[in-house]
Coordinates of C-alpha atoms in Angstrom, one line a residue:
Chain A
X1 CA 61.7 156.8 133.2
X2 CA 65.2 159.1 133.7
X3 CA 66.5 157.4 130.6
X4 CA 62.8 158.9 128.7
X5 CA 62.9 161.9 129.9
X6 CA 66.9 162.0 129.3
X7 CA 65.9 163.3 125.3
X8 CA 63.3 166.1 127.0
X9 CA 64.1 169.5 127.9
X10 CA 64.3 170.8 131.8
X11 CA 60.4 172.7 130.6
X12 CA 59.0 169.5 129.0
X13 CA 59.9 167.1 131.9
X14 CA 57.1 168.2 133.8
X15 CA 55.0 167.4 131.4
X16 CA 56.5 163.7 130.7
X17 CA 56.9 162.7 134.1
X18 CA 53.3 161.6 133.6
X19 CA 52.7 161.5 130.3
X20 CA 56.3 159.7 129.7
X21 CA 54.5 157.0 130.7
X22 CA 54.0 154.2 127.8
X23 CA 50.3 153.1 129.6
X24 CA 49.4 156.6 130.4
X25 CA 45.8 156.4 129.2
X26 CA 42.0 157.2 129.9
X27 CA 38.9 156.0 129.1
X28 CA 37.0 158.2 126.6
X29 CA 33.9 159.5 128.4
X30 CA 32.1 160.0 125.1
X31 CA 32.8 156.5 123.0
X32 CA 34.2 154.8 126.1
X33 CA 37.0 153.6 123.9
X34 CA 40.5 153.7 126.1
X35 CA 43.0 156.6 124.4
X36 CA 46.3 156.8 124.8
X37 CA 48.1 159.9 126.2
X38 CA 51.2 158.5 126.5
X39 CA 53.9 160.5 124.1
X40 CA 57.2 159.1 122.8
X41 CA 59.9 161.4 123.8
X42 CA 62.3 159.7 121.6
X43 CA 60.2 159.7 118.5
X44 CA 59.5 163.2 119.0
X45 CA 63.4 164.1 119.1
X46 CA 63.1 162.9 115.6
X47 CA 60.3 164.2 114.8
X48 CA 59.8 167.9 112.5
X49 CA 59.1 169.3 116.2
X50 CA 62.0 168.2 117.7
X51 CA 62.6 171.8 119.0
X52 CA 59.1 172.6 120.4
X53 CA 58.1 172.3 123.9
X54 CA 54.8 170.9 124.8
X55 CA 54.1 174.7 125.9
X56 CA 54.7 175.8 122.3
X57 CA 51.6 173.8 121.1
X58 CA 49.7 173.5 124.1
X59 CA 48.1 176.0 126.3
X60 CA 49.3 177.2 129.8
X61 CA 46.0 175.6 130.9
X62 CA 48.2 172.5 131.0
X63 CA 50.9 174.2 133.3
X64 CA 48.5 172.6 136.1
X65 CA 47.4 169.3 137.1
X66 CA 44.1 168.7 136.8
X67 CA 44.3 170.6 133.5
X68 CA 42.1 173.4 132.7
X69 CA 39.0 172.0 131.1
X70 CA 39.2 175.3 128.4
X71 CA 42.5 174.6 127.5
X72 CA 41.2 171.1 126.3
X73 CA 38.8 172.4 124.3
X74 CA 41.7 174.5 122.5
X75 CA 41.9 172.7 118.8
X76 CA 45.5 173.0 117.4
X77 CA 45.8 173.1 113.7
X78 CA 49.1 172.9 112.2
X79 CA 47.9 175.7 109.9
X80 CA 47.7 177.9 112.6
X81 CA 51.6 177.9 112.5
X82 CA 52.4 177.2 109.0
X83 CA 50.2 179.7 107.2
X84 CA 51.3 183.0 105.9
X85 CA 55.4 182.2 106.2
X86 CA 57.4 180.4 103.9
X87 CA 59.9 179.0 106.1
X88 CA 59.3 175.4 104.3
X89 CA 58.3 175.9 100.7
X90 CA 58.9 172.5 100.5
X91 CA 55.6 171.5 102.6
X92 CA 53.8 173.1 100.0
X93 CA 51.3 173.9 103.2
X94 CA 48.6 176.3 101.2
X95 CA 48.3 174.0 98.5
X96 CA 47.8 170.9 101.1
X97 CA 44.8 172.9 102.9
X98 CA 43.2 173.7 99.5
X99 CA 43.4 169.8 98.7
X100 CA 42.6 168.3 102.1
X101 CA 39.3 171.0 102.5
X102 CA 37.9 169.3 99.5
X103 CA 38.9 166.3 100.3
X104 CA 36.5 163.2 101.1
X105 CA 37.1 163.0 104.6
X106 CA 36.9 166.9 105.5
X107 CA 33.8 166.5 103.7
X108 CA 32.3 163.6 105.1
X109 CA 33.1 164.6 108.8
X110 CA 34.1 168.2 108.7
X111 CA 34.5 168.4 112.3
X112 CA 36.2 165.0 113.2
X113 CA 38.8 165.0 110.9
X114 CA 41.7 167.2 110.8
X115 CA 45.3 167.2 109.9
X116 CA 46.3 165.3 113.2
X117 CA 43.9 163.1 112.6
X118 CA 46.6 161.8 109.9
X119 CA 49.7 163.0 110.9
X120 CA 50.3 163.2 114.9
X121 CA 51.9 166.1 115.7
X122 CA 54.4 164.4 117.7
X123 CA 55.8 162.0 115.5
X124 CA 55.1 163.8 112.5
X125 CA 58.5 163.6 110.6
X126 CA 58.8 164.8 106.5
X127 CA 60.2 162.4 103.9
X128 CA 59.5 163.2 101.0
X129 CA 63.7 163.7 100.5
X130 CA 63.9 160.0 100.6
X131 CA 66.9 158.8 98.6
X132 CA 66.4 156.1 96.4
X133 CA 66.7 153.1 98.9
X134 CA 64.5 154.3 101.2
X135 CA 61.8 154.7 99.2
X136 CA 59.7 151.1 101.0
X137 CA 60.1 153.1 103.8
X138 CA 58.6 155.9 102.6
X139 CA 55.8 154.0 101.6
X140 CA 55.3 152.3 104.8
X141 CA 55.1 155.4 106.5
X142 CA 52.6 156.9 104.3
X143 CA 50.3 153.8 104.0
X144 CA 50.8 153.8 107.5
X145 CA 49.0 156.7 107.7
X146 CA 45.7 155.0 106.5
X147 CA 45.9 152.0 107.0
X148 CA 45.9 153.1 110.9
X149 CA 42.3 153.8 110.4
X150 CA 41.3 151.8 107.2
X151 CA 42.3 148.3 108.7
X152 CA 41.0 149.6 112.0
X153 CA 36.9 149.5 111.8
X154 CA 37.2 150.0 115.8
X155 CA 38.1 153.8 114.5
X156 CA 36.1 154.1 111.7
X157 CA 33.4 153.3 114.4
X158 CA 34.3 155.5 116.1
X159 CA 34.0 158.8 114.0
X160 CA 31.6 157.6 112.0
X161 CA 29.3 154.9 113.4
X162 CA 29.5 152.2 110.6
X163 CA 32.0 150.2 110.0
X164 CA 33.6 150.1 106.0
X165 CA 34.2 146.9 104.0
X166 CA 38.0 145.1 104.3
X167 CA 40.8 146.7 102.2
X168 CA 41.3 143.5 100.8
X169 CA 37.4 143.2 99.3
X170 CA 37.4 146.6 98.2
X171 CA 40.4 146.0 95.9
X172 CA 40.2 141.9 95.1
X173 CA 40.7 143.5 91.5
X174 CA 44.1 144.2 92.2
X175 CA 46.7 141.3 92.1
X176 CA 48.9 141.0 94.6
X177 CA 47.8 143.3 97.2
X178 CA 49.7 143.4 99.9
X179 CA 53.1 143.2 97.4
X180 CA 51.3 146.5 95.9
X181 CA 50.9 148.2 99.1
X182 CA 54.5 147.3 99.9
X183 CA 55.7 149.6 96.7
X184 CA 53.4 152.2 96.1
X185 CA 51.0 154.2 98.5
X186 CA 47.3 154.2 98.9
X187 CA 47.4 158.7 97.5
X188 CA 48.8 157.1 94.2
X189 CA 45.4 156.4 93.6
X190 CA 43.3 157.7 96.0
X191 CA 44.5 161.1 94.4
X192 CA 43.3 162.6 91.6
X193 CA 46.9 164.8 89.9
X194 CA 50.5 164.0 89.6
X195 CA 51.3 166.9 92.0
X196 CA 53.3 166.2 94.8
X197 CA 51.8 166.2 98.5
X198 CA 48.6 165.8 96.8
X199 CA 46.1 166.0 99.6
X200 CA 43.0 166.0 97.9
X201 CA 41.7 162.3 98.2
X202 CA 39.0 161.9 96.1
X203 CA 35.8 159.6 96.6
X204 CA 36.5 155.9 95.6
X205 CA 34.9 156.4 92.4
X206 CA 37.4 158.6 91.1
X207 CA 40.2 156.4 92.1
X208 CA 42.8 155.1 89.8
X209 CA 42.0 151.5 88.5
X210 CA 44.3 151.7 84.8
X211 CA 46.9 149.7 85.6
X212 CA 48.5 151.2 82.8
X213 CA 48.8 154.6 84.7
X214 CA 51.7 153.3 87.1
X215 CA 52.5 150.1 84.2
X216 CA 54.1 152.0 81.4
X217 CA 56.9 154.6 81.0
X218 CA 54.9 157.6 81.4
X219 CA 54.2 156.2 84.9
X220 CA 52.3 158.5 87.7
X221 CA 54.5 156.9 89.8
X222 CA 57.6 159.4 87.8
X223 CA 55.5 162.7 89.2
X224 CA 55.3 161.4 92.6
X225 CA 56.7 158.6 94.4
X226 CA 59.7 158.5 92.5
X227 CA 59.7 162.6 92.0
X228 CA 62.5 163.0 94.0
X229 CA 64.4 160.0 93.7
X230 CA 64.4 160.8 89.7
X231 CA 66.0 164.0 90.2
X232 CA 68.8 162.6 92.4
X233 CA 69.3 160.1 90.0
X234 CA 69.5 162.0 87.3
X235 CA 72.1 164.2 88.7
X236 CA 74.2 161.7 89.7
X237 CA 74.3 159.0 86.5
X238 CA 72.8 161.4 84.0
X239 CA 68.9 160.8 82.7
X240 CA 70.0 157.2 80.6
X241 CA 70.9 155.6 83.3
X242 CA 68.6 156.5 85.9
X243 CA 66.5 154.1 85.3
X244 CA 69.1 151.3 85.1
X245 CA 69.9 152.0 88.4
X246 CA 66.5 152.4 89.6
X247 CA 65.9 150.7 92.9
X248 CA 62.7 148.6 92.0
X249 CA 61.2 147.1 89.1
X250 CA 57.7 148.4 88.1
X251 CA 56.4 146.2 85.3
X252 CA 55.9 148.3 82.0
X253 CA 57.8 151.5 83.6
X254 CA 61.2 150.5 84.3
X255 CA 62.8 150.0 80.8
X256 CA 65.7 150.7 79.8
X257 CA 66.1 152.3 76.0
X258 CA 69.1 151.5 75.2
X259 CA 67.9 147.5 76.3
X260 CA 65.2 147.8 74.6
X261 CA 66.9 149.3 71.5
X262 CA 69.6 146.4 71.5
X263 CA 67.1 143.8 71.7
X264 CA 65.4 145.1 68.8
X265 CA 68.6 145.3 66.9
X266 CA 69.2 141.7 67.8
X267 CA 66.0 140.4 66.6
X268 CA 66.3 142.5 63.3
X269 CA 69.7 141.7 62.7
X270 CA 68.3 137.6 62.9
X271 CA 65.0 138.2 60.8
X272 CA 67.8 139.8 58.1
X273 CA 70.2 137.3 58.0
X274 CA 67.6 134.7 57.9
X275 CA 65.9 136.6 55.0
X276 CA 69.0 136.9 53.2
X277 CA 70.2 133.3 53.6
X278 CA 66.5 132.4 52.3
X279 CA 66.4 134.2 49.6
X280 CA 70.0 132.9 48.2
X281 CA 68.9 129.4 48.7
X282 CA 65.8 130.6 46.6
X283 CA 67.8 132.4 44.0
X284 CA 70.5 129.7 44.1
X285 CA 67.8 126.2 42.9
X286 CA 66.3 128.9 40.7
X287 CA 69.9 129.4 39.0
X288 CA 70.3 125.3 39.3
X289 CA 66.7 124.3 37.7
X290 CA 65.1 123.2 40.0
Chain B
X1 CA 68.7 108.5 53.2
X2 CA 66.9 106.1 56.1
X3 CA 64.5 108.3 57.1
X4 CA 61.4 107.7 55.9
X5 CA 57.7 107.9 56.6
X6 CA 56.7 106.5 60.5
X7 CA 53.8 104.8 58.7
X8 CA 55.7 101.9 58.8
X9 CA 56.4 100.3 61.9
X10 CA 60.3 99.1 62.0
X11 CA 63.1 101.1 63.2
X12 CA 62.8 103.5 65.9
X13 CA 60.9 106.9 66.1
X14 CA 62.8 109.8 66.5
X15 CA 60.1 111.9 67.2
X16 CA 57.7 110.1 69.7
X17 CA 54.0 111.5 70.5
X18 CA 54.6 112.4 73.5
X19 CA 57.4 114.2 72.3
X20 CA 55.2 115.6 69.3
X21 CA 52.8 116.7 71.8
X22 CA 55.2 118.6 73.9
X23 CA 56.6 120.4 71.3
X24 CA 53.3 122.0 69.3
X25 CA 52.6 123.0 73.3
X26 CA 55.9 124.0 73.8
X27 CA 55.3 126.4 70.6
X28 CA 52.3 127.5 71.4
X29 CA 52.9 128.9 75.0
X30 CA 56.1 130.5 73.7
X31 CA 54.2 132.3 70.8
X32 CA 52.0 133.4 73.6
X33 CA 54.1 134.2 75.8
X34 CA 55.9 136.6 73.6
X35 CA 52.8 138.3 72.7
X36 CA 51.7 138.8 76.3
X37 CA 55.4 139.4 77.7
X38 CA 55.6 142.1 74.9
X39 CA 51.7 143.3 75.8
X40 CA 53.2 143.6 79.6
X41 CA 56.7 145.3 78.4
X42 CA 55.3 148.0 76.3
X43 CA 52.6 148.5 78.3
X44 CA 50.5 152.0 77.3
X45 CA 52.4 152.0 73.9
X46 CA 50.5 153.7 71.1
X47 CA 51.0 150.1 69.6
X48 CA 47.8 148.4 70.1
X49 CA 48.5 145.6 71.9
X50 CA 46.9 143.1 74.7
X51 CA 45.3 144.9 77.4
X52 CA 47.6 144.5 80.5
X53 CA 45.8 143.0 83.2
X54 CA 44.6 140.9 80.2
X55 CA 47.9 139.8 79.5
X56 CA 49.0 139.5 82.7
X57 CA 46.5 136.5 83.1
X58 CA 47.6 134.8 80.3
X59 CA 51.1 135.6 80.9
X60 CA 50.8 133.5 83.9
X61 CA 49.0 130.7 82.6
X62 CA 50.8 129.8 79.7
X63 CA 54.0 130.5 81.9
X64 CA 53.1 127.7 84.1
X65 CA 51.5 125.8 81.2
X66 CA 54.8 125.5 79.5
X67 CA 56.7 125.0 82.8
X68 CA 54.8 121.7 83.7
X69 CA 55.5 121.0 79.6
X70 CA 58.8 121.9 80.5
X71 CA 59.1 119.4 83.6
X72 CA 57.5 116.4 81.4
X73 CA 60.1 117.1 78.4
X74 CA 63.3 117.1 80.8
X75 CA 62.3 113.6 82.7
X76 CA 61.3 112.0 80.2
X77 CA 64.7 113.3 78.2
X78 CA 66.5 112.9 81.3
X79 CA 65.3 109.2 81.9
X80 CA 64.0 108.2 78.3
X81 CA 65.7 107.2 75.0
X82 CA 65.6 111.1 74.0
X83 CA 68.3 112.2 75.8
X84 CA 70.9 110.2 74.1
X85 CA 70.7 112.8 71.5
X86 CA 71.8 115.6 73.5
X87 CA 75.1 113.9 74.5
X88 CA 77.4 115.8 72.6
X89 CA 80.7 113.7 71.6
X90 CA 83.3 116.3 72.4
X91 CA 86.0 114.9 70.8
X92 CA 87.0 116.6 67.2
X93 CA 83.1 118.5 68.2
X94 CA 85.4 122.2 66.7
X95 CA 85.5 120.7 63.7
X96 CA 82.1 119.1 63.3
X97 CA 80.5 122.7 63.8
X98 CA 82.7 123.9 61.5
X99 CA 81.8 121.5 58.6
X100 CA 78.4 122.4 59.8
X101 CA 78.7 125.8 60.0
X102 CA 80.4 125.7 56.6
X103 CA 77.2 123.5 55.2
X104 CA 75.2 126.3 56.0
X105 CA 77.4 129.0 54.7
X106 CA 78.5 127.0 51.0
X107 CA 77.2 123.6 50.6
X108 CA 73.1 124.6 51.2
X109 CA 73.3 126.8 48.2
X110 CA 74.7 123.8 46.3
X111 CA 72.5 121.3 46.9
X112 CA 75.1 119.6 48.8
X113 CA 74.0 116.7 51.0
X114 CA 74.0 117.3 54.8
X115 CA 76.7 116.2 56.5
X116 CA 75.4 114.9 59.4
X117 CA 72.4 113.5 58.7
X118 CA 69.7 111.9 61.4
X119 CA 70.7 108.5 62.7
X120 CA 69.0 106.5 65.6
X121 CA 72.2 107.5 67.2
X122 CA 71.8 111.7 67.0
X123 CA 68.7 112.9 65.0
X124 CA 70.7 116.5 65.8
X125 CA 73.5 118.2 63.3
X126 CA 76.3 118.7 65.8
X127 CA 75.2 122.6 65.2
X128 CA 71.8 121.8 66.2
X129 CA 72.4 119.1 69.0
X130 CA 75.0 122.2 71.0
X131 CA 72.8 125.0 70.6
X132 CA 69.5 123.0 71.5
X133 CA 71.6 121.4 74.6
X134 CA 71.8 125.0 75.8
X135 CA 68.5 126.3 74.7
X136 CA 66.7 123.3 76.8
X137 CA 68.7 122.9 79.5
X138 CA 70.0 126.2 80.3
X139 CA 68.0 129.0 78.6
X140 CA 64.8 127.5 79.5
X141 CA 65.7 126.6 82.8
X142 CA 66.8 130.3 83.4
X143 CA 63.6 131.7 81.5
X144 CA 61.4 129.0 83.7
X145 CA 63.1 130.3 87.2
X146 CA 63.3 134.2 86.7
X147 CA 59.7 133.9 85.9
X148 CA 58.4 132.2 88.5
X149 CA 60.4 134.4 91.1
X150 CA 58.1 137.2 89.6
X151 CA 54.9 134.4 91.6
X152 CA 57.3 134.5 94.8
X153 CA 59.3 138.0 94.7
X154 CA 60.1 137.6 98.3
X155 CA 62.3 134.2 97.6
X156 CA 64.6 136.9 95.4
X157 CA 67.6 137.8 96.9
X158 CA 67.0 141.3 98.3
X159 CA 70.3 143.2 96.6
X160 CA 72.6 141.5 93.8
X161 CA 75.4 143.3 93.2
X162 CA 74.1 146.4 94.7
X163 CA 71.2 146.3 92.8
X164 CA 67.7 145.1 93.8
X165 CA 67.1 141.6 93.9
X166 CA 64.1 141.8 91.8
X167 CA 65.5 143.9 89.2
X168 CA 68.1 141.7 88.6
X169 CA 65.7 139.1 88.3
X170 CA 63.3 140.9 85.7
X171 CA 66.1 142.5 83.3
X172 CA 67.5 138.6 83.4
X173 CA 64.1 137.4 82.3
X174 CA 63.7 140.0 79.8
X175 CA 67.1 139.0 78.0
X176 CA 66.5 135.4 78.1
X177 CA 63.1 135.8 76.8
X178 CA 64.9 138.4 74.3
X179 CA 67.4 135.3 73.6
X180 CA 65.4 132.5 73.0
X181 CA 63.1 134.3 70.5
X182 CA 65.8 135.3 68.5
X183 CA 66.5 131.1 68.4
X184 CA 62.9 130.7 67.6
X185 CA 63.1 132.7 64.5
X186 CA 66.4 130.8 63.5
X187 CA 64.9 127.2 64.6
X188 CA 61.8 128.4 62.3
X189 CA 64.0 128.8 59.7
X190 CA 66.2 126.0 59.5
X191 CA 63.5 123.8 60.2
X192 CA 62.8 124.8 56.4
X193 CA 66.9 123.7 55.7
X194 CA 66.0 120.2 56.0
X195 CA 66.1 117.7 53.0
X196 CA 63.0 119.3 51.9
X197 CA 61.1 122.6 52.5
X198 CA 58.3 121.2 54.9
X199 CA 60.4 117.9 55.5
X200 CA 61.2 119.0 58.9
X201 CA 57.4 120.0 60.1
X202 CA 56.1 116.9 58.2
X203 CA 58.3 115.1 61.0
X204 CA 57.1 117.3 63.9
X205 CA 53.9 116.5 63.0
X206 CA 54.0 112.8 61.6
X207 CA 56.9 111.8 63.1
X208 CA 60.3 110.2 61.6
X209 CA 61.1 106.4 62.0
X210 CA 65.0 105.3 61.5
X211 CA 66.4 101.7 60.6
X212 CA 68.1 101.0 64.3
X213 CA 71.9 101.0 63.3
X214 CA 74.2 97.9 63.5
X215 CA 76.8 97.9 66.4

């Protein structure tokens, strides 16, 4: 307990002396599921919000315990916040409203889903700087993201009733699966541009099935995932050899030119020598009479 | 000469069935094995080629198709008579390839006779018996492993060299596969160098009896 609350400030303590607490929990009165309250203090010292207190975010109704029952009723939207300032140009925060308001899940349940229903506001930590060797861990954290509710019918139930068909029936077309979703992230597809922080997740029809689009040198994969990672690269070994030293192999995208250029020179140099040597041997019994 | 037809029944074949067999299946998976690895490779080139996930499949199958053809070539070669042609003699073996290598170079264009012709002994040119030594039993090998680490990717090594385990693993299939079809075009062409133009596929096909020598 002292060693939780040792990351919090003197004004947050209050708050994490109870819900510090890893089984600090109730029981839902509407679905009767159980939900956790219980917030990591030492994830959220890493977290983009590493600086707020609770009282930044959260009502004074919560000063008091039992908490005010308006101040629960108070919905937090990052947006509130990050709108109208450009202290992170880098979030790209307008453009990610515009996507995720036409996006199939603000649609579908305009009022149960909002940006904390993906990123918790606690924890919430930007990556999209990854250097090259952490880009797996990138794409954990994103997948992550969805797979929290997409391999969890219990909360798919919950907001919507139904329960949706396995991840792994919905794309048996796709070999290797689980190696896939190690690599690259569910928005590669589920998105319909090459923009980056693209948050408008399109219906399934419009996903990407080409394998071609990530499996060939004009990958999607170059404007997104590997955005960033390409520029570093770049900078540091200059644009040829960027993709030598790229961190993964993506069939059909990582190839080298000057590889490929040798190889070809190899196999034309053989096919000519070959040629030649025939064509002497031909010249030569023509010479001899035969 | 004693080669001669294997219609007859003395001597010893140099080019068993099974042998036969393996090798037009050998051939055939590597022709489409090229095509698909090359389909995979330049994959979205304005080249039309196989579609990917097309060639992916067949990637795969012929892959393990001419690894079991693989495994059934090395024991039997390993175990079997075949082998004892791939058992270089290294003694004076500089200048062999050199009389060889000059054959090719001089005595071809002058209907000089080979120098090394096929005995019950070595069926291989000392040219021929080096390079296919390494072709089958460490090109292939090397081809065969690096491309069935692609079926297990975790079993390769996470960094080499600083570099990713995988990558390592791909580029090294890509230049073997680059390798061994520059050999395939020059096998396909001295297999015309014989004592005649087709004599060589006549035997791949027909097979090629020898008198057994006298110790």
């Amino acid at each position: 307990m002292l060693l939780l609350t040792g990351y919090a400030r003197a004004e947050d303590r209050a708050c994490l002396r109870c819900h510090g607490m890893k089984s600090m929990a109730i029981q839902d009165p509407v679905t009767g599921g159980i939900r956790s309250l219980a917030i990591d203090a030492a994830a959220m010292a890493a977290s983009s919000h590493a600086k707020l207190n609770c009282l930044r975010c959260h009502g004074p109704g919560f000063e008091v315990y039992p908490h005010f029952e308006e101040a629960k009723r108070e919905a937090l939207h990052c947006l509130e916040c990050h709108k109208g300032n450009d202290k992170f140009p880098y979030a790209l925060f307008e453009s990610i409203e515009k996507g995720f308001d036409r996006s199939i899940h603000a649609q579908a349940l305009p009022d149960r889903f909002s940006c904390a229903s993906c990123h918790d506001p606690h924890l919430f930590h930007g990556l999209s700087r990854t250097p090259v060797a952490d880009v797996p861990a990138q794409v954990h954290q994103d997948n992550q993201i969805c797979l929290n509710c997409h391999r969890n019918n219990e909360r798919i139930k919950e907001l919507t009733g139904r329960i949706l068909p396995t991840l792994k029936n919905t794309h048996a077309w796709l070999p290797d699966v689980e190696r896939h979703w190690q690599a690259v992230r569910c928005v590669e597809c589920h998105t319909g541009s090459r923009r980056p922080l693209d948050h408008f997740i399109l219906g399934k029809s419009f996903a990407l099935r080409d394998c071609v689009s990530c499996h060939s040198r004009n990958s999607v994969l170059l404007g997104k995932l590997y955005l960033y990672q390409n520029a570093e690269n770049r900078q540091k070994a200059g644009f040829v050899n960027a993709l030598v030293m790229n961190n993964a192999y993506i069939i059909g995208m990582t190839r080298n030119v000057w590889l490929d250029w040798a190889g070809f020179a190899l196999l034309a140099l053989t096919a000519f020598t070959l040629l030649g040597h025939g064509l002497a041997r031909w010249l030569m019994a023509r010479k001899r009479g035969h | 000469m004693n080669t001669h037809p294997s219609f007859s029944s003395g001597g010893i074949e140099l080019y068993p069935l099974w042998l036969r067999i393996w090798h037009w299946c050998n051939a055939l998976s590597f022709l489409m094995l090229i095509l698909t690895g090359v389909s995979l490779h330049f994959a979205g080139a304005a080249i039309p080629l196989i579609p990917f996930n097309t060639a992916r499949i067949l990637h795969n199958i012929f892959g393990i198709f001419m690894t079991l053809a693989y495994l059934v070539y090395a024991l039997a070669t390993v175990l079997g008579r075949n082998g004892i042609h791939y058992r270089p003699q290294w003694r004076g073996l500089l200048g062999r390839l050199l009389c060889q290598a000059k054959f090719y170079g001089v005595g071809i264009f002058r209907d000089e006779p080979h120098p090394f012709p096929s005995t019950a002994r070595c069926k291989f040119n000392p040219l021929q018996q080096i390079t296919y030594l390494g072709v089958m039993f460490a090109g292939v090998p090397l081809l065969i492993v690096s491309g069935l680490m692609f079926f297990w990717p975790e079993l390769a090594p996470a960094q080499f060299l600083g570099m990713d385990g995988l990558w390592v693993v791909a580029v090294s299939h890509y230049l073997f596969g680059l390798l061994l079809t520059a050999f395939m075009l020059g096998h396909l062409y001295l297999a015309t160098a014989g004592e005649t133009l087709s004599g060589e596929f006549r035997k791949m096909i027909f097979g090629a009896r020898v008198e057994e020598e006298k110790q």
